[in-house]
Tab-separated table of C-alpha atoms in Angstrom:
chain	number	residue	atom	x	y	z
A	19	UNK	CA	67.201	-156.010	132.846
A	20	UNK	CA	69.833	-158.044	132.704
A	21	UNK	CA	69.052	-161.729	133.442
A	22	UNK	CA	70.999	-163.665	136.219
A	23	UNK	CA	73.759	-165.856	135.469
A	24	UNK	CA	73.519	-169.090	133.686
A	25	UNK	CA	74.628	-170.712	136.925
A	26	UNK	CA	72.050	-173.061	137.999
A	27	UNK	CA	70.333	-171.438	141.549
A	28	UNK	CA	70.685	-172.930	144.379
A	29	UNK	CA	67.068	-174.891	145.062
A	30	UNK	CA	64.065	-172.968	147.076
A	31	UNK	CA	61.950	-173.381	149.909
A	32	UNK	CA	58.671	-173.281	147.932
A	33	UNK	CA	56.831	-172.131	150.705
A	34	UNK	CA	58.533	-168.613	150.695
A	35	UNK	CA	56.554	-168.088	147.645
A	36	UNK	CA	53.249	-168.965	148.549
A	37	UNK	CA	51.991	-165.961	150.058
A	38	UNK	CA	53.126	-163.866	146.918
A	39	UNK	CA	50.575	-163.319	144.296
A	40	UNK	CA	51.875	-163.099	140.805
A	41	UNK	CA	53.827	-160.210	141.596
A	42	UNK	CA	57.288	-158.653	140.898
A	43	UNK	CA	58.257	-159.948	144.424
A	44	UNK	CA	57.700	-163.599	142.986
A	45	UNK	CA	60.789	-163.017	140.561
A	46	UNK	CA	63.952	-164.620	141.168
A	47	UNK	CA	65.524	-161.431	139.844
A	48	UNK	CA	64.719	-160.293	142.906
A	49	UNK	CA	67.029	-157.197	144.842
A	50	UNK	CA	69.137	-158.485	147.003
A	51	UNK	CA	72.446	-157.063	147.422
A	52	UNK	CA	73.608	-156.634	151.044
A	53	UNK	CA	77.478	-157.545	150.517
A	54	UNK	CA	79.838	-154.220	150.936
A	55	UNK	CA	83.366	-153.424	148.994
A	56	UNK	CA	85.785	-151.850	151.000
A	57	UNK	CA	84.320	-149.139	153.059
A	58	UNK	CA	86.690	-146.290	151.590
A	59	UNK	CA	85.188	-147.464	148.227
A	60	UNK	CA	82.425	-146.210	146.861
A	61	UNK	CA	79.964	-148.981	145.638
A	62	UNK	CA	77.525	-148.533	142.892
A	63	UNK	CA	75.168	-150.957	144.159
A	64	UNK	CA	72.475	-152.153	141.697
A	65	UNK	CA	70.178	-150.225	143.389
A	66	UNK	CA	71.219	-147.569	142.546
A	67	UNK	CA	69.933	-147.938	138.869
A	68	UNK	CA	67.344	-149.971	139.963
A	69	UNK	CA	65.684	-147.157	141.429
A	70	UNK	CA	67.622	-144.330	139.417
A	71	UNK	CA	66.042	-145.018	136.207
A	72	UNK	CA	62.362	-145.151	137.236
A	73	UNK	CA	62.808	-141.756	138.920
A	74	UNK	CA	64.562	-140.213	136.016
A	75	UNK	CA	62.090	-141.834	133.437
A	76	UNK	CA	59.199	-140.085	136.178
A	77	UNK	CA	60.807	-136.919	135.877
A	78	UNK	CA	60.938	-136.909	132.358
A	79	UNK	CA	57.076	-137.668	131.739
A	80	UNK	CA	56.306	-135.584	134.422
A	81	UNK	CA	57.849	-132.469	132.844
A	82	UNK	CA	56.133	-132.861	129.290
A	83	UNK	CA	53.425	-130.433	128.366
A	84	UNK	CA	50.168	-132.029	128.279
A	85	UNK	CA	48.963	-132.962	124.765
A	86	UNK	CA	45.750	-131.763	123.215
A	87	UNK	CA	42.825	-133.671	125.067
A	88	UNK	CA	44.515	-134.415	127.718
A	89	UNK	CA	44.046	-133.020	131.620
A	90	UNK	CA	47.159	-130.521	132.538
A	91	UNK	CA	47.612	-132.686	135.567
A	92	UNK	CA	47.538	-135.685	133.295
A	93	UNK	CA	51.182	-135.923	132.486
A	94	UNK	CA	52.327	-135.632	135.814
A	95	UNK	CA	49.947	-138.498	136.769
A	96	UNK	CA	51.485	-140.443	133.510
A	97	UNK	CA	55.090	-140.005	134.948
A	98	UNK	CA	54.325	-141.211	138.082
A	99	UNK	CA	52.457	-143.948	137.000
A	100	UNK	CA	55.287	-145.013	134.410
A	101	UNK	CA	58.034	-144.600	136.996
A	102	UNK	CA	56.317	-146.859	140.034
A	103	UNK	CA	55.331	-149.608	136.913
A	104	UNK	CA	59.094	-149.087	136.093
A	105	UNK	CA	59.674	-149.567	139.925
A	106	UNK	CA	57.920	-153.075	140.268
A	107	UNK	CA	59.782	-154.147	136.806
A	108	UNK	CA	63.031	-153.229	138.265
A	109	UNK	CA	62.543	-153.499	142.229
A	110	UNK	CA	64.944	-151.518	143.755
A	111	UNK	CA	62.743	-151.982	146.488
A	112	UNK	CA	59.822	-155.166	147.881
A	113	UNK	CA	56.697	-154.729	145.068
A	114	UNK	CA	54.637	-152.948	148.032
A	115	UNK	CA	57.126	-150.622	149.118
A	116	UNK	CA	57.451	-149.085	145.317
A	117	UNK	CA	53.658	-149.011	145.605
A	118	UNK	CA	53.411	-146.849	148.760
A	119	UNK	CA	55.848	-144.568	147.344
A	120	UNK	CA	54.323	-144.252	144.170
A	121	UNK	CA	51.053	-142.971	145.759
A	122	UNK	CA	53.258	-141.025	148.296
A	123	UNK	CA	54.831	-138.973	145.655
A	124	UNK	CA	50.847	-138.547	144.159
A	125	UNK	CA	49.573	-136.915	147.091
A	126	UNK	CA	53.003	-134.863	147.826
A	127	UNK	CA	52.724	-133.339	144.286
A	128	UNK	CA	49.263	-133.013	144.894
A	129	UNK	CA	48.517	-134.951	141.208
A	130	UNK	CA	46.316	-136.550	143.140
A	131	UNK	CA	44.235	-136.182	146.451
A	132	UNK	CA	44.444	-138.095	149.361
A	133	UNK	CA	40.530	-139.559	148.579
A	134	UNK	CA	41.495	-140.380	145.003
A	135	UNK	CA	44.664	-142.009	146.054
A	136	UNK	CA	43.401	-144.095	148.297
A	137	UNK	CA	40.014	-144.570	146.456
A	138	UNK	CA	41.445	-148.419	144.704
A	139	UNK	CA	41.429	-149.689	148.868
A	140	UNK	CA	37.286	-149.875	148.180
A	141	UNK	CA	37.952	-151.228	144.709
A	142	UNK	CA	35.412	-154.470	145.187
A	143	UNK	CA	37.514	-156.129	142.750
A	144	UNK	CA	40.270	-155.928	144.893
A	145	UNK	CA	38.719	-157.574	147.916
A	146	UNK	CA	37.463	-160.202	145.784
A	147	UNK	CA	40.792	-161.176	144.622
A	148	UNK	CA	41.911	-160.494	148.006
A	149	UNK	CA	38.891	-162.678	149.723
A	150	UNK	CA	40.068	-165.551	146.842
A	151	UNK	CA	43.428	-165.763	148.245
A	152	UNK	CA	42.360	-166.775	151.789
A	153	UNK	CA	40.002	-169.534	149.789
A	154	UNK	CA	42.748	-170.472	148.483
A	155	UNK	CA	45.087	-170.673	151.790
A	156	UNK	CA	42.421	-173.423	152.800
A	157	UNK	CA	43.563	-175.338	149.929
A	158	UNK	CA	47.142	-175.629	151.629
A	159	UNK	CA	45.930	-175.672	155.321
A	160	UNK	CA	43.557	-178.574	154.920
A	161	UNK	CA	45.573	-180.623	152.801
A	162	UNK	CA	43.226	-180.740	149.828
A	163	UNK	CA	45.055	-179.129	147.527
A	164	UNK	CA	47.751	-181.998	148.239
A	165	UNK	CA	45.295	-184.744	148.123
A	166	UNK	CA	43.686	-184.032	144.844
A	167	UNK	CA	47.127	-183.768	143.280
A	168	UNK	CA	48.042	-186.992	144.778
A	169	UNK	CA	45.248	-189.126	143.507
A	170	UNK	CA	45.814	-188.176	139.992
A	171	UNK	CA	49.309	-188.834	140.320
A	172	UNK	CA	48.103	-192.319	141.950
A	173	UNK	CA	45.728	-192.926	138.905
A	174	UNK	CA	47.999	-191.976	135.776
A	175	UNK	CA	51.899	-191.595	136.846
A	176	UNK	CA	53.829	-194.538	135.725
A	177	UNK	CA	55.146	-192.472	132.918
A	178	UNK	CA	57.185	-189.101	132.921
A	179	UNK	CA	54.107	-188.088	130.602
A	180	UNK	CA	51.694	-188.972	133.039
A	181	UNK	CA	52.870	-187.634	136.282
A	182	UNK	CA	52.662	-184.599	134.247
A	183	UNK	CA	49.314	-184.945	133.176
A	184	UNK	CA	48.392	-185.766	136.704
A	185	UNK	CA	49.695	-182.282	137.987
A	186	UNK	CA	47.938	-180.393	134.799
A	187	UNK	CA	44.691	-182.005	135.942
A	188	UNK	CA	45.344	-181.050	140.057
A	189	UNK	CA	45.983	-177.524	138.848
A	190	UNK	CA	43.421	-177.382	136.446
A	191	UNK	CA	40.264	-178.647	139.521
A	192	UNK	CA	42.464	-176.036	141.737
A	193	UNK	CA	42.282	-173.112	139.396
A	194	UNK	CA	38.753	-171.764	139.509
A	195	UNK	CA	38.811	-171.094	143.294
A	196	UNK	CA	43.403	-170.875	143.249
A	197	UNK	CA	43.756	-166.883	141.955
A	198	UNK	CA	46.723	-166.844	143.737
A	199	UNK	CA	48.497	-169.222	140.866
A	200	UNK	CA	51.770	-168.623	142.612
A	201	UNK	CA	50.080	-170.841	146.053
A	202	UNK	CA	49.120	-173.154	143.381
A	203	UNK	CA	52.515	-173.821	141.639
A	204	UNK	CA	54.128	-173.203	145.077
A	205	UNK	CA	52.043	-174.505	147.811
A	206	UNK	CA	50.641	-177.718	146.166
A	207	UNK	CA	52.275	-178.783	142.469
A	208	UNK	CA	55.961	-177.832	143.468
A	209	UNK	CA	55.953	-180.145	146.633
A	210	UNK	CA	55.481	-183.259	145.370
A	211	UNK	CA	56.865	-182.643	141.890
A	212	UNK	CA	59.966	-182.231	144.121
A	213	UNK	CA	59.064	-185.329	145.548
A	214	UNK	CA	58.660	-187.136	142.749
A	215	UNK	CA	62.064	-186.245	141.249
A	216	UNK	CA	63.969	-187.017	144.424
A	217	UNK	CA	62.571	-190.540	144.286
A	218	UNK	CA	64.639	-191.362	141.317
A	219	UNK	CA	67.460	-189.387	142.158
A	220	UNK	CA	66.689	-185.943	140.117
A	221	UNK	CA	68.260	-183.620	141.494
A	222	UNK	CA	69.696	-179.991	140.719
A	223	UNK	CA	72.977	-181.390	141.456
A	224	UNK	CA	74.564	-182.206	138.040
A	225	UNK	CA	72.733	-181.902	134.179
A	226	UNK	CA	72.338	-185.778	133.939
A	227	UNK	CA	70.268	-185.991	137.634
A	228	UNK	CA	67.897	-183.023	136.530
A	229	UNK	CA	67.402	-183.888	133.282
A	230	UNK	CA	66.453	-187.275	134.192
A	231	UNK	CA	63.199	-185.850	135.130
A	232	UNK	CA	63.171	-182.902	137.718
A	233	UNK	CA	63.394	-180.214	135.116
A	234	UNK	CA	60.695	-181.581	132.815
A	235	UNK	CA	58.171	-181.422	135.306
A	236	UNK	CA	58.864	-178.248	136.966
A	237	UNK	CA	58.847	-176.647	133.872
A	238	UNK	CA	56.007	-178.233	132.236
A	239	UNK	CA	54.302	-177.674	135.446
A	240	UNK	CA	54.697	-173.846	134.939
A	241	UNK	CA	53.464	-173.817	131.143
A	242	UNK	CA	50.476	-176.076	132.281
A	243	UNK	CA	49.723	-173.136	134.980
A	244	UNK	CA	49.808	-170.550	132.339
A	245	UNK	CA	47.160	-172.337	130.897
A	246	UNK	CA	44.442	-172.838	133.713
A	247	UNK	CA	45.472	-169.847	135.158
A	248	UNK	CA	44.112	-168.286	131.413
A	249	UNK	CA	40.931	-170.602	131.540
A	250	UNK	CA	38.737	-168.759	134.806
A	251	UNK	CA	38.296	-165.120	135.897
A	252	UNK	CA	39.086	-166.253	139.206
A	253	UNK	CA	42.598	-168.551	138.479
A	254	UNK	CA	45.045	-165.574	138.294
A	255	UNK	CA	45.156	-162.092	139.817
A	256	UNK	CA	44.862	-160.528	137.783
A	257	UNK	CA	42.115	-161.608	135.533
A	258	UNK	CA	38.966	-159.545	137.714
A	259	UNK	CA	40.991	-156.442	136.667
A	260	UNK	CA	40.577	-156.957	133.446
A	261	UNK	CA	37.520	-157.255	133.528
A	262	UNK	CA	37.132	-154.657	135.658
A	263	UNK	CA	38.646	-152.443	132.800
A	264	UNK	CA	36.818	-153.918	130.076
A	265	UNK	CA	33.568	-152.860	132.120
A	266	UNK	CA	34.484	-149.360	132.266
A	267	UNK	CA	34.540	-149.486	128.467
A	268	UNK	CA	31.408	-151.234	128.921
A	269	UNK	CA	31.491	-154.251	127.666
A	270	UNK	CA	30.415	-156.896	130.383
A	271	UNK	CA	32.541	-160.162	131.215
A	272	UNK	CA	31.327	-162.166	133.307
A	273	UNK	CA	33.265	-165.476	135.059
A	274	UNK	CA	30.838	-167.486	132.789
A	275	UNK	CA	31.416	-166.091	129.523
A	276	UNK	CA	35.064	-165.962	130.163
A	277	UNK	CA	35.512	-169.832	131.309
A	278	UNK	CA	33.426	-171.125	128.588
A	279	UNK	CA	35.157	-169.043	125.986
A	280	UNK	CA	38.224	-170.574	127.432
A	281	UNK	CA	37.083	-173.709	127.812
A	282	UNK	CA	37.919	-175.710	124.322
A	283	UNK	CA	41.084	-173.907	123.562
A	284	UNK	CA	42.056	-174.057	127.232
A	285	UNK	CA	41.705	-178.076	127.467
A	286	UNK	CA	43.625	-178.549	124.023
A	287	UNK	CA	46.412	-176.576	125.441
A	288	UNK	CA	46.395	-178.733	128.252
A	289	UNK	CA	46.540	-181.516	126.602
A	290	UNK	CA	49.339	-180.391	124.112
A	291	UNK	CA	51.165	-178.720	126.676
A	292	UNK	CA	53.078	-182.349	128.828
A	293	UNK	CA	53.300	-184.028	125.383
A	294	UNK	CA	54.900	-181.113	123.191
A	295	UNK	CA	57.002	-180.526	126.451
A	296	UNK	CA	58.353	-184.261	126.461
A	297	UNK	CA	59.198	-183.642	122.707
A	298	UNK	CA	61.609	-180.224	122.830
A	299	UNK	CA	62.305	-180.885	126.901
A	300	UNK	CA	62.184	-184.320	126.811
A	301	UNK	CA	63.160	-186.380	129.735
A	302	UNK	CA	65.705	-189.042	130.220
A	303	UNK	CA	63.498	-190.807	132.261
A	304	UNK	CA	60.673	-192.217	130.609
A	305	UNK	CA	59.162	-194.804	132.997
A	306	UNK	CA	57.937	-193.945	136.583
A	307	UNK	CA	56.538	-197.064	138.138
A	308	UNK	CA	57.124	-195.913	141.498
A	309	UNK	CA	55.180	-192.537	141.603
A	310	UNK	CA	51.898	-194.414	142.058
A	311	UNK	CA	53.097	-196.463	144.881
A	312	UNK	CA	54.389	-192.949	146.473
A	313	UNK	CA	51.341	-191.522	146.204
A	314	UNK	CA	49.226	-194.424	147.108
A	315	UNK	CA	51.549	-194.330	150.240
A	316	UNK	CA	51.530	-190.925	151.146
A	317	UNK	CA	47.308	-190.665	150.717
A	318	UNK	CA	47.372	-193.719	153.069
A	319	UNK	CA	48.993	-191.341	156.035
A	320	UNK	CA	47.065	-188.952	155.098
A	321	UNK	CA	44.051	-190.943	155.871
A	322	UNK	CA	40.555	-190.516	154.772
A	323	UNK	CA	39.364	-186.790	154.383
A	324	UNK	CA	39.224	-185.215	157.208
A	325	UNK	CA	36.039	-183.131	158.749
A	326	UNK	CA	37.630	-179.743	157.485
A	327	UNK	CA	38.503	-181.135	153.751
A	328	UNK	CA	34.708	-182.012	153.575
A	329	UNK	CA	33.835	-178.864	154.242
A	330	UNK	CA	36.110	-176.421	152.054
A	331	UNK	CA	34.953	-179.296	149.291
A	332	UNK	CA	31.300	-178.307	149.952
A	333	UNK	CA	32.199	-174.521	149.783
A	334	UNK	CA	34.321	-175.090	147.106
A	335	UNK	CA	31.086	-176.298	144.718
A	336	UNK	CA	29.337	-173.747	146.279
A	337	UNK	CA	31.315	-171.230	145.304
A	338	UNK	CA	31.831	-172.392	141.768
A	339	UNK	CA	27.787	-172.618	141.521
A	340	UNK	CA	27.226	-169.209	142.776
A	341	UNK	CA	30.102	-167.681	140.394
A	342	UNK	CA	28.030	-169.477	137.590
A	343	UNK	CA	24.814	-168.481	138.090
A	344	UNK	CA	25.466	-164.923	140.342
A	345	UNK	CA	23.840	-162.947	137.314
A	346	UNK	CA	20.727	-164.766	137.389
A	347	UNK	CA	20.560	-165.215	141.605
A	348	UNK	CA	21.798	-161.310	141.645
A	349	UNK	CA	24.741	-162.177	143.868
A	350	UNK	CA	27.566	-160.621	142.634
A	351	UNK	CA	31.316	-162.610	142.868
A	352	UNK	CA	33.021	-160.517	145.708
A	353	UNK	CA	29.731	-161.451	147.607
A	354	UNK	CA	30.067	-165.141	146.790
A	355	UNK	CA	33.939	-165.379	147.606
A	356	UNK	CA	33.360	-163.253	151.144
A	357	UNK	CA	29.794	-165.573	151.872
A	358	UNK	CA	32.546	-168.605	151.145
A	359	UNK	CA	35.284	-166.904	153.517
A	360	UNK	CA	32.754	-166.875	156.430
A	361	UNK	CA	31.454	-170.530	155.628
A	362	UNK	CA	35.457	-171.572	156.669
A	363	UNK	CA	36.019	-169.155	159.452
A	364	UNK	CA	32.365	-170.335	161.272
A	365	UNK	CA	33.114	-174.039	160.617
A	366	UNK	CA	37.023	-173.472	161.354
A	367	UNK	CA	38.308	-174.554	158.520
A	368	UNK	CA	40.324	-171.157	158.498
A	369	UNK	CA	41.494	-168.580	161.644
A	370	UNK	CA	41.386	-165.555	161.875
A	371	UNK	CA	45.356	-166.241	161.996
A	372	UNK	CA	45.450	-167.733	158.658
A	373	UNK	CA	43.892	-164.894	157.315
A	374	UNK	CA	46.541	-162.124	159.179
A	375	UNK	CA	49.722	-164.411	158.267
A	376	UNK	CA	48.678	-164.568	154.585
A	377	UNK	CA	50.988	-161.903	153.356
A	378	UNK	CA	50.536	-162.499	149.841
A	379	UNK	CA	46.384	-161.589	149.961
A	380	UNK	CA	47.368	-157.792	152.556
A	381	UNK	CA	50.396	-157.125	149.625
A	382	UNK	CA	47.822	-157.712	146.642
A	383	UNK	CA	45.451	-155.170	148.296
A	384	UNK	CA	48.426	-152.476	149.004
A	385	UNK	CA	49.764	-153.563	145.057
A	386	UNK	CA	46.245	-153.472	143.640
A	387	UNK	CA	44.857	-150.774	145.413
A	388	UNK	CA	47.233	-148.020	144.352
A	389	UNK	CA	48.140	-148.998	141.005
A	390	UNK	CA	44.139	-149.381	140.257
A	391	UNK	CA	43.686	-145.841	141.430
A	392	UNK	CA	46.248	-144.461	139.571
A	393	UNK	CA	44.893	-145.925	136.274
A	394	UNK	CA	41.494	-144.586	137.352
A	395	UNK	CA	43.213	-141.229	137.460
A	396	UNK	CA	44.931	-141.820	134.420
A	397	UNK	CA	41.422	-142.441	132.646
A	398	UNK	CA	39.976	-139.606	133.908
A	399	UNK	CA	42.504	-137.158	133.275
A	400	UNK	CA	41.935	-138.527	129.357
A	401	UNK	CA	45.494	-139.915	129.500
A	402	UNK	CA	44.128	-143.601	128.324
A	403	UNK	CA	41.968	-141.825	125.582
A	404	UNK	CA	45.173	-139.976	124.136
A	405	UNK	CA	47.498	-143.631	124.528
A	406	UNK	CA	44.472	-145.574	122.881
A	407	UNK	CA	44.374	-142.812	120.143
A	408	UNK	CA	47.984	-143.345	119.383
A	409	UNK	CA	48.440	-147.391	119.821
A	410	UNK	CA	45.292	-147.156	117.512
A	411	UNK	CA	47.075	-144.918	114.717
A	412	UNK	CA	49.699	-146.998	114.467
A	413	UNK	CA	47.466	-149.359	112.979
A	414	UNK	CA	44.898	-147.301	110.903
A	415	UNK	CA	44.140	-148.178	107.896
A	416	UNK	CA	44.444	-152.148	108.285
A	417	UNK	CA	41.580	-154.643	108.670
A	418	UNK	CA	40.308	-155.423	111.940
A	419	UNK	CA	41.920	-158.636	112.085
A	420	UNK	CA	45.583	-157.798	110.686
A	421	UNK	CA	45.514	-154.385	113.005
A	422	UNK	CA	44.417	-156.503	116.082
A	423	UNK	CA	46.886	-159.821	115.335
A	424	UNK	CA	49.496	-156.610	115.188
A	425	UNK	CA	48.255	-155.822	118.808
A	426	UNK	CA	48.055	-158.915	120.370
A	427	UNK	CA	51.615	-159.932	119.798
A	428	UNK	CA	53.040	-156.874	120.679
A	429	UNK	CA	50.993	-157.493	124.017
A	430	UNK	CA	51.963	-160.597	124.207
A	431	UNK	CA	55.824	-160.359	124.074
A	432	UNK	CA	56.287	-156.838	125.733
A	433	UNK	CA	55.864	-159.115	128.671
A	434	UNK	CA	59.780	-159.803	128.193
A	435	UNK	CA	60.132	-156.452	130.112
A	436	UNK	CA	57.443	-157.325	132.699
A	437	UNK	CA	58.085	-159.245	136.017
A	438	UNK	CA	54.357	-159.569	136.758
A	439	UNK	CA	51.215	-160.749	134.890
A	440	UNK	CA	49.091	-158.170	136.954
A	441	UNK	CA	51.483	-155.283	136.778
A	442	UNK	CA	51.601	-155.582	132.796
A	443	UNK	CA	47.546	-155.757	132.983
A	444	UNK	CA	47.188	-152.183	135.046
A	445	UNK	CA	49.386	-150.923	132.790
A	446	UNK	CA	48.390	-151.905	129.312
A	447	UNK	CA	45.304	-153.799	128.844
A	448	UNK	CA	42.673	-151.104	128.379
A	449	UNK	CA	44.858	-149.494	126.272
A	450	UNK	CA	45.485	-152.058	124.425
A	451	UNK	CA	41.931	-153.036	124.451
A	452	UNK	CA	40.541	-149.877	123.642
A	453	UNK	CA	43.126	-149.851	120.075
A	454	UNK	CA	41.925	-152.984	119.042
A	455	UNK	CA	37.761	-151.654	119.388
A	456	UNK	CA	38.657	-148.658	117.637
A	457	UNK	CA	40.053	-150.802	114.443
A	458	UNK	CA	36.710	-152.258	114.076
A	459	UNK	CA	37.429	-155.217	116.234
A	460	UNK	CA	34.353	-156.809	118.116
A	461	UNK	CA	34.293	-155.412	121.795
A	462	UNK	CA	33.676	-158.752	123.767
A	463	UNK	CA	36.129	-161.189	121.607
A	464	UNK	CA	38.818	-158.247	122.055
A	465	UNK	CA	38.132	-158.183	125.376
A	466	UNK	CA	38.392	-161.998	126.239
A	467	UNK	CA	41.580	-162.466	123.918
A	468	UNK	CA	43.370	-159.459	125.457
A	469	UNK	CA	41.980	-161.218	129.246
A	470	UNK	CA	43.475	-164.826	127.904
A	471	UNK	CA	46.684	-163.392	126.901
A	472	UNK	CA	47.193	-161.772	130.514
A	473	UNK	CA	47.991	-165.152	131.998
A	474	UNK	CA	49.807	-166.724	128.921
A	475	UNK	CA	52.687	-164.720	128.672
A	476	UNK	CA	53.581	-165.956	132.138
A	477	UNK	CA	55.594	-168.688	131.191
A	478	UNK	CA	58.045	-166.640	128.471
A	479	UNK	CA	60.968	-165.909	131.082
A	480	UNK	CA	62.112	-167.071	134.273
A	481	UNK	CA	60.922	-163.924	136.402
A	482	UNK	CA	57.863	-163.449	133.898
A	483	UNK	CA	55.202	-164.556	136.781
A	484	UNK	CA	55.456	-165.889	140.398
A	485	UNK	CA	55.052	-169.740	139.511
A	486	UNK	CA	58.189	-169.166	137.105
A	487	UNK	CA	59.930	-168.067	140.199
A	488	UNK	CA	58.902	-170.364	142.104
A	489	UNK	CA	60.250	-173.433	139.771
A	490	UNK	CA	63.260	-171.380	138.375
A	491	UNK	CA	64.183	-171.315	142.308
A	492	UNK	CA	64.051	-174.773	142.604
A	493	UNK	CA	67.405	-175.002	140.759
A	494	UNK	CA	66.380	-177.353	137.957
A	495	UNK	CA	66.365	-175.111	134.861
A	496	UNK	CA	68.767	-173.027	133.143
A	497	UNK	CA	68.059	-169.589	131.949
A	498	UNK	CA	69.183	-170.240	128.461
A	499	UNK	CA	66.319	-173.775	128.459
A	500	UNK	CA	63.692	-171.168	130.147
A	501	UNK	CA	64.030	-168.670	127.701
A	502	UNK	CA	63.955	-171.460	124.497
A	503	UNK	CA	61.380	-173.693	125.832
A	504	UNK	CA	59.271	-170.212	127.358
A	505	UNK	CA	59.245	-168.846	123.529
A	506	UNK	CA	58.355	-172.418	121.530
A	507	UNK	CA	55.665	-172.827	123.873
A	508	UNK	CA	54.296	-168.982	123.553
A	509	UNK	CA	53.868	-169.927	120.172
A	510	UNK	CA	52.522	-173.277	120.566
A	511	UNK	CA	49.452	-171.577	123.112
A	512	UNK	CA	49.689	-168.610	120.316
A	513	UNK	CA	48.490	-171.199	117.223
A	514	UNK	CA	46.200	-173.209	119.733
A	515	UNK	CA	44.700	-170.075	120.891
A	516	UNK	CA	44.046	-168.731	117.453
A	517	UNK	CA	43.318	-171.428	115.253
A	518	UNK	CA	40.639	-173.342	117.944
A	519	UNK	CA	39.853	-170.310	120.328
A	520	UNK	CA	38.569	-168.150	117.641
A	521	UNK	CA	36.317	-170.240	116.016
A	522	UNK	CA	34.975	-171.603	118.904
A	523	UNK	CA	34.310	-167.738	120.426
A	524	UNK	CA	32.732	-167.467	116.656
A	525	UNK	CA	30.400	-170.555	117.405
A	526	UNK	CA	29.324	-169.264	120.570
A	527	UNK	CA	28.512	-166.090	119.473
A	528	UNK	CA	30.872	-164.465	121.155
A	529	UNK	CA	32.094	-162.318	117.946
């Protein structure tokens, strides 16, 4: 993948991102190539290789004879699946278009029957994600998310470090009920960060201006977002897909045990991230005495909490309680989410138009529905078992701790090849989890760790996740800076989640 030019990107409208889930479309490495050369010359558009590479790779895999133990149709399915994933990475067309083309090929070639190809759209996990997008929309349309962020800025925003912590706390509070981490970053955090930066004349126009405050806050907000996304099952759209994949291997992940396992390393990461960022990517402006006053003024303009905000806050608390106690109350997570939406619709907090126009939710339904159906078919055809055996054999004979460390590091840094957290989770989570368990690693421990990584690698590069696309599109951060800081922060997170997370999970009996 060819990175974009080193030239700073132009500031983007954050609202353009808030409709996206954590899908490749949120990446600024998009495929806008509308310019035309002289009509008498043939122009080799990037779309050719972006579409050609997935097609060629897919055909090569498609014609390979099925290995022993794999259904004869297995390599056909694998070829189409890999081609679809590569299409999502290279993006010759938008995410939804690539997914529909992939499922159409599966049906036309008789690799999947229409019933099998469309089975993903009846998947309750996917509908949980879609429902949660609608709940996230409520935080934006009511203004409650913005209010929460401003309250923290008012309280601890007298320095650049305090502002970063304020944004982090706001993100943490919103995370459990906001699976669109792009909506959290773009719809709530970004506008406030941008306003705070411009208040002190920190704009993307020059290096001196952007590094004054804006660049630090933008990149820190992203690194905080990847941590909050890892802390809750419902904080990032791909997490429930990891839960479902683990369940198919008879490993039970619940909202409660995910949150309990992640809470200690997550909080340590949240405390460490703004401070570490202030050392490796320091703003030139350390004090921001005007920020609390700005937040106070904005809150005054907003007035007291509205009826809709109070209803949303109460519904949010109810959702958290039911998600935590769902097993004891025999209420599954999808039922809980839809009950929350019903309350918001009946009370008028959300309207049907809000739901219909939330393109991110419907794109997620198409994208996940197709990929989950394909991945399930690969499992049925024994392809996942075969790939897992190959991966496991590569670390065969090593102590499980050593093998597990190798597998997790590979899983983490292979994300440089992906423009979406969820695309990698669908493509690789089950394979790496199966390989880890085969080496003797504790099943629940392994499932949770790979689940956490599925969010933590979202800050590696400017194209690694939807929130990364939002912050990069602001124009404050250069590509080279992103790669350097993204890698350093990945090391920090790996150290924290290993040195603190592993002992904590041992203490609470996860392994």
